[in-house]
Amino acid sequence: MELVVERDYPTLSGVAADVVADVFREKSDARLVVPTGETPLGLYRNLADRKDRGEIDTSRLRVFQLDEYLGLALDDARSLYRWMREVFLEPLAIRDHQVTWLPGDAANLSEACQAYDRAVEQAGGYDLAILGLGPNGHLGFNEPPSGADAPTRVITLTPETVSSNARYWGGEDRVPRQALTAGMKQLLAARQILLLVSGPRKREILARTLQGPVTPEVPASFLQRAARVTVITDRDAMPAPVSLREV
Ligand code: GLP
């Protein structure tokens, strides 16, 4: 696991964009899974600027959705799909046929989850998983406890996640209690994983992710055992003073 500590959020976003742009250059048809949340927004803006300048080609990428609330149609303004479309897909000119989504309103959810896992498998797995870190150590919506083998599935959100996401919904009572999440198994098997972590509120959970016991109680701790993981963080999220580019 490589830990890259940058001085602030804009720098973190630029460095993350360098990593992602390298993947696009090496493999123009790369398979990616990308998060919503606030942390990757700077990265997405940076990539969109590079796309506008003609520095990256996104026409052959394939994108997989990371997570979705249950019961929302794709075009629902509150869906994570809409969020991903606005901040990532449209600015990068990625078209619908390049995207595999998690249908939170599917009539048969377990079938939809299996179909998603099959699609990832048929695509040869993810080349790049870009991930954020939930305040309780979740990856996507793989809430604690989530084991390393967990498939794509329906999950009940923990009270902590419900309260942390209440700001997007105008109150806790409006947040859906269940969601779909891409499974731990395929996320951890990604050829490359980029975990982005910013701000002091992530300090404690970042310490447990990097140095704590590897446990389903902190799903992100399984990253300690994954193949090629780069954690990019800013100093605010670092638990203790560290030197830059510490491994
Ligand atoms: C959310 C999402 C994750 C996201 C994480 C961190 O609940 N399900 O995909 O990565 O929490 O979000 P943020 O970047 O806003 O801290």
Coordinates of C-alpha atoms in Angstrom, one line a residue, residues 28 32 42-43 57 70 82 107 133 143 165 167 173 182 207 224 228:
S28 CA -8.0 3.5 -23.3
L32 CA -13.5 1.9 -13.7
G42 CA -11.8 18.0 -7.1
L43 CA -10.5 15.0 -9.0
D57 CA -9.6 10.3 -24.3
L70 CA -32.9 1.5 -2.9
R82 CA -27.7 11.3 -11.3
A107 CA -38.1 -5.5 -9.5
L133 CA -13.8 6.4 2.8
E143 CA -21.2 -1.1 5.7
N165 CA -25.8 11.5 4.5
R167 CA -27.4 16.7 4.7
D173 CA -35.9 10.7 8.4
A182 CA -20.8 -3.1 -5.5
A207 CA -5.8 5.5 11.1
Q224 CA -4.1 -3.5 3.6
R228 CA -2.0 -2.3 -5.7

